[in-house]
PDB file of C-alpha atoms in Angstrom:
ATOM      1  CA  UNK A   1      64.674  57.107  40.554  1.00  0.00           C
ATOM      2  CA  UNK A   2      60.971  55.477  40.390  1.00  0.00           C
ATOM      3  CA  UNK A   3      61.228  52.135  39.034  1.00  0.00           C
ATOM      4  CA  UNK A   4      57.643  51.447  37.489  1.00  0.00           C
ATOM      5  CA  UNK A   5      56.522  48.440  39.730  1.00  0.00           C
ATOM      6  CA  UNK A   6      55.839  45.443  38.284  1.00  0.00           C
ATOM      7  CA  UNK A   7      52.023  45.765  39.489  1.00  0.00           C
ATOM      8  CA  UNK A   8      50.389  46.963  36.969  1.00  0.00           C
ATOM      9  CA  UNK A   9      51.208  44.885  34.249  1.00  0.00           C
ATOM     10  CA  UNK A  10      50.211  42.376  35.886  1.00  0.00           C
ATOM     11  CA  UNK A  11      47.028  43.754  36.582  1.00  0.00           C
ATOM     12  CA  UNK A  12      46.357  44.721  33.064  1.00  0.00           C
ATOM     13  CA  UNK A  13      47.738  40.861  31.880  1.00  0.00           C
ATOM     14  CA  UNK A  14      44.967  39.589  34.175  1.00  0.00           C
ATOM     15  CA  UNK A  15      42.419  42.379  32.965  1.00  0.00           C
ATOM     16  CA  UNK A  16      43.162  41.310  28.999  1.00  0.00           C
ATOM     17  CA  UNK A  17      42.814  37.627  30.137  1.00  0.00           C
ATOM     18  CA  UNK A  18      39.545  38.395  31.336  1.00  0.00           C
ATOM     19  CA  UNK A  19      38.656  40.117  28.476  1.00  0.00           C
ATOM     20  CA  UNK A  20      39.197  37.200  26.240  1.00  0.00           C
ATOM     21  CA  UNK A  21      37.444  34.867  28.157  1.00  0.00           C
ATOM     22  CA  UNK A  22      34.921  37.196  28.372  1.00  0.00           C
ATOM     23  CA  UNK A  23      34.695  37.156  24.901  1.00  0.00           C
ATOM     24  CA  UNK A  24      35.427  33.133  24.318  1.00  0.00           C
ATOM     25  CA  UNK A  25      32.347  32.853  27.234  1.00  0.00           C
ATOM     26  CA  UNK A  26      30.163  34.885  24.789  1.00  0.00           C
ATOM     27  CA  UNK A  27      30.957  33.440  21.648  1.00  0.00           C
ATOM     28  CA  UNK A  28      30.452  30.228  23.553  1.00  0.00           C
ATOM     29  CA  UNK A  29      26.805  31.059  24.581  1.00  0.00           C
ATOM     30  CA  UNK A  30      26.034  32.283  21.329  1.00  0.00           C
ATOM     31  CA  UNK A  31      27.600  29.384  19.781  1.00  0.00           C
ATOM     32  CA  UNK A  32      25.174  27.077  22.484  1.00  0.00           C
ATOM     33  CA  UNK A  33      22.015  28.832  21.461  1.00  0.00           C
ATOM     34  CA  UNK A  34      22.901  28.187  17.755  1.00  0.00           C
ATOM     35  CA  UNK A  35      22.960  24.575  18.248  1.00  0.00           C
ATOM     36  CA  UNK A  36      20.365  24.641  20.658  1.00  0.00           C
ATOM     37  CA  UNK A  37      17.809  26.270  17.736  1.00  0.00           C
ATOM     38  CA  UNK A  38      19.213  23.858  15.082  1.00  0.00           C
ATOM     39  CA  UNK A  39      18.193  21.117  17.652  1.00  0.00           C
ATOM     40  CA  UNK A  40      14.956  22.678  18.168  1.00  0.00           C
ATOM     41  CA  UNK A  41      14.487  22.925  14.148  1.00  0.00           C
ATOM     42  CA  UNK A  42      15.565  19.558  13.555  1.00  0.00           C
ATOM     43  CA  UNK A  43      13.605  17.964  16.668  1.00  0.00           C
ATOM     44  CA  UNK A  44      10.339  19.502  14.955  1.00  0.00           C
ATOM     45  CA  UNK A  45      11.024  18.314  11.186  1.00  0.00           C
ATOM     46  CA  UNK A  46      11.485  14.962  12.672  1.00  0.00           C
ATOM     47  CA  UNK A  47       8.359  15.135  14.611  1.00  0.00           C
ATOM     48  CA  UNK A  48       6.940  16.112  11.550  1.00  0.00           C
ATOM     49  CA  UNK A  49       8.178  13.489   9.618  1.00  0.00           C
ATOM     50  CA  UNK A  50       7.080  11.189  12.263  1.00  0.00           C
ATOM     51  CA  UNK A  51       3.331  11.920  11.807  1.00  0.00           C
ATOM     52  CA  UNK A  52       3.424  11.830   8.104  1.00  0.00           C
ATOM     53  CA  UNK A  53       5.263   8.356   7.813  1.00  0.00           C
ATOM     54  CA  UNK A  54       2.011   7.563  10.298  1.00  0.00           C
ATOM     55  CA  UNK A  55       0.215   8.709   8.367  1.00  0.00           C
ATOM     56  CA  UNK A  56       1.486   7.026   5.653  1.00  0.00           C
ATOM     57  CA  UNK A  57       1.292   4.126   7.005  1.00  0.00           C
ATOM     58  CA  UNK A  58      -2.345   4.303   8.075  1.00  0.00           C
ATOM     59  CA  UNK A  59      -3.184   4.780   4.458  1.00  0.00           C
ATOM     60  CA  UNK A  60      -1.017   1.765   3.088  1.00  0.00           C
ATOM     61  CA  UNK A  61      -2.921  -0.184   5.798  1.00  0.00           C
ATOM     62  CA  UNK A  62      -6.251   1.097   3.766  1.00  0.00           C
ATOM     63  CA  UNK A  63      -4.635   0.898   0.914  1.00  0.00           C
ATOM     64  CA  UNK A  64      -4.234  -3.248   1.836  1.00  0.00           C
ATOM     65  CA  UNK A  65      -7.307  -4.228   3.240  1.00  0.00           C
ATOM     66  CA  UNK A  66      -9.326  -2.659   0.120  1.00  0.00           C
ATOM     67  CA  UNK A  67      -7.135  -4.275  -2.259  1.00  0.00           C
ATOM     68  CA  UNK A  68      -8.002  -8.031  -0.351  1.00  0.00           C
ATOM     69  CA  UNK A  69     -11.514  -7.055  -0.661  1.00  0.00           C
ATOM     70  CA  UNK A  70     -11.462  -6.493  -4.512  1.00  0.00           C
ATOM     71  CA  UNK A  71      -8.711  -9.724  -5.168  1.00  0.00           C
ATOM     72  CA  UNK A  72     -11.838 -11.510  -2.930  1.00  0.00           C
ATOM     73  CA  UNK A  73     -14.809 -10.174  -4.932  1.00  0.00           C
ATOM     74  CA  UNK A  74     -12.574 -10.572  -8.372  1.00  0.00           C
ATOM     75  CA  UNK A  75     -12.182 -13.945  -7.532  1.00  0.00           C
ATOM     76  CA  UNK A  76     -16.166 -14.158  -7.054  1.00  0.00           C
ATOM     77  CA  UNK A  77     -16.441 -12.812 -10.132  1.00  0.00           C
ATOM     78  CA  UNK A  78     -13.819 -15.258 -11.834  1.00  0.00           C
ATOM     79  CA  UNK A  79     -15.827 -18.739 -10.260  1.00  0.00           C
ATOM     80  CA  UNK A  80     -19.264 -17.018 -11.381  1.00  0.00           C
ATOM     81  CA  UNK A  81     -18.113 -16.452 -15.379  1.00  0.00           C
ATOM     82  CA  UNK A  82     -16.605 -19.916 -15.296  1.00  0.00           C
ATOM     83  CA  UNK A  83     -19.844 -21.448 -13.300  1.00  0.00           C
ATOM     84  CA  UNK A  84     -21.660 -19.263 -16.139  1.00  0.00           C
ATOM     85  CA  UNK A  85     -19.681 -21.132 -19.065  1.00  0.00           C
ATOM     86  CA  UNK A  86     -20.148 -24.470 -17.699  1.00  0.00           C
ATOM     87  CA  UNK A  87     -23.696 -23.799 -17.589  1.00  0.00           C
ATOM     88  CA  UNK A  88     -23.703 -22.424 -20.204  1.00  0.00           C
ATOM     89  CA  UNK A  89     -22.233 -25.401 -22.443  1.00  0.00           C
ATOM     90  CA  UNK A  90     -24.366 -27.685 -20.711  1.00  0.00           C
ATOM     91  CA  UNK A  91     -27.843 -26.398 -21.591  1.00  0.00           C
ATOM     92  CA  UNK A  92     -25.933 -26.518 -25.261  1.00  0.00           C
ATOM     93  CA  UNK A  93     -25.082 -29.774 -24.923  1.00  0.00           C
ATOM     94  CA  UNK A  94     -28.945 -30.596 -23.751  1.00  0.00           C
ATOM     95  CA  UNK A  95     -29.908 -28.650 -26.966  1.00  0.00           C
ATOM     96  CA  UNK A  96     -27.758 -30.699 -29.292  1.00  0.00           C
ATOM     97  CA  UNK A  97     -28.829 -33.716 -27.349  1.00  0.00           C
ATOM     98  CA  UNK A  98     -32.072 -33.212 -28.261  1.00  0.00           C
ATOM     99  CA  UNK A  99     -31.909 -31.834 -31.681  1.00  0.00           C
ATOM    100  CA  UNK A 100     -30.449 -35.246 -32.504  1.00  0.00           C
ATOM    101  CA  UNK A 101     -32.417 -37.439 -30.961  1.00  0.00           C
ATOM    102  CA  UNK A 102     -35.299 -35.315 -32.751  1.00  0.00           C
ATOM    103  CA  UNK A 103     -33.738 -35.960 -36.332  1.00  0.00           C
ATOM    104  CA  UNK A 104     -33.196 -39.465 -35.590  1.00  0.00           C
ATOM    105  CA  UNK A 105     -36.482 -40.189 -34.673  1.00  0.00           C
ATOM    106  CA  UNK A 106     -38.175 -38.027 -37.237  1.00  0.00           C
ATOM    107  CA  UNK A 107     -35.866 -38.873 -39.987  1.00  0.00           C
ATOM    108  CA  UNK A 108     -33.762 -42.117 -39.878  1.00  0.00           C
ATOM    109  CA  UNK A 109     -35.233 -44.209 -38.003  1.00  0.00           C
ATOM    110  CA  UNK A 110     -38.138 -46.390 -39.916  1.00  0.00           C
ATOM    111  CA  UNK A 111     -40.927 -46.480 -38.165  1.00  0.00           C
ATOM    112  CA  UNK A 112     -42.598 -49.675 -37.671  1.00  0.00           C
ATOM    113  CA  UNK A 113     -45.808 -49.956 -39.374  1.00  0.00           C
ATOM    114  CA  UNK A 114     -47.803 -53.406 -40.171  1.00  0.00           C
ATOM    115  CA  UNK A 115     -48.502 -53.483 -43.634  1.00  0.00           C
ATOM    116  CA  UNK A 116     -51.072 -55.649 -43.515  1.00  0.00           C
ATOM    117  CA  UNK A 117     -53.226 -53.481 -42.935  1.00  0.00           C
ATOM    118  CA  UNK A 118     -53.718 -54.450 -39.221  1.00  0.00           C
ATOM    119  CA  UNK A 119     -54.305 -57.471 -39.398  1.00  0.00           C
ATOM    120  CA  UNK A 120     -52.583 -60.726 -38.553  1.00  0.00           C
TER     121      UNK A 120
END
């Protein structure tokens, strides 16, 4: 009577336990390089985003500095029209200044004229 020894069971428990972590090791690596090319993705799409946001912000920058220059040369603009107006009403002032002073020495007042002739 040949009792099976208990040997090679044993062996082939250990063999299947090797086997699985065999497997678990390889689903493991694969798992790793997954995550290790969504890293790499997402590592360049932020670096991407990175230089357009500098971008961005180089050209809001631009965007600022030409807007001060035209709120500066509106502003110009604005003192020149109202400079212009004030001018502008004062030569017609000067106008009707003398346009009445014209009228009222042509028209009303009398003049004053000796009517004797000259003589006294």
């Amino acid at each position: 009577m040949n009792r099976p020894s208990p040997m090679p069971s044993v062996v082939c428990l250990f063999v299947c336990l090797l086997q699985r972590q065999d497997q678990s090791l390889a689903n493991t690596t694969r798992l790793l390089d997954e995550a290790t090319e969504t890293g790499i993705g997402v590592t360049t799409s932020l670096h991407e985003q990175r230089e357009q946001l500098l971008r961005s912000k180089d050209a809001v920058a631009e965007t600022n500095t030409v807007l001060v220059r035209a709120r500066r040369t509106l502003q110009r603009m604005a003192r020149r029209a109202v400079m212009n107006k004030v001018l502008t009403g004062f030569v017609i002032f000067v106008e009707l200044l003398a346009i009445v002073l014209i009228v009222y020495l042509k028209w009303i007042r009398k003049p004053h004229h000796d009517n004797n002739g000259g003589h006294n």
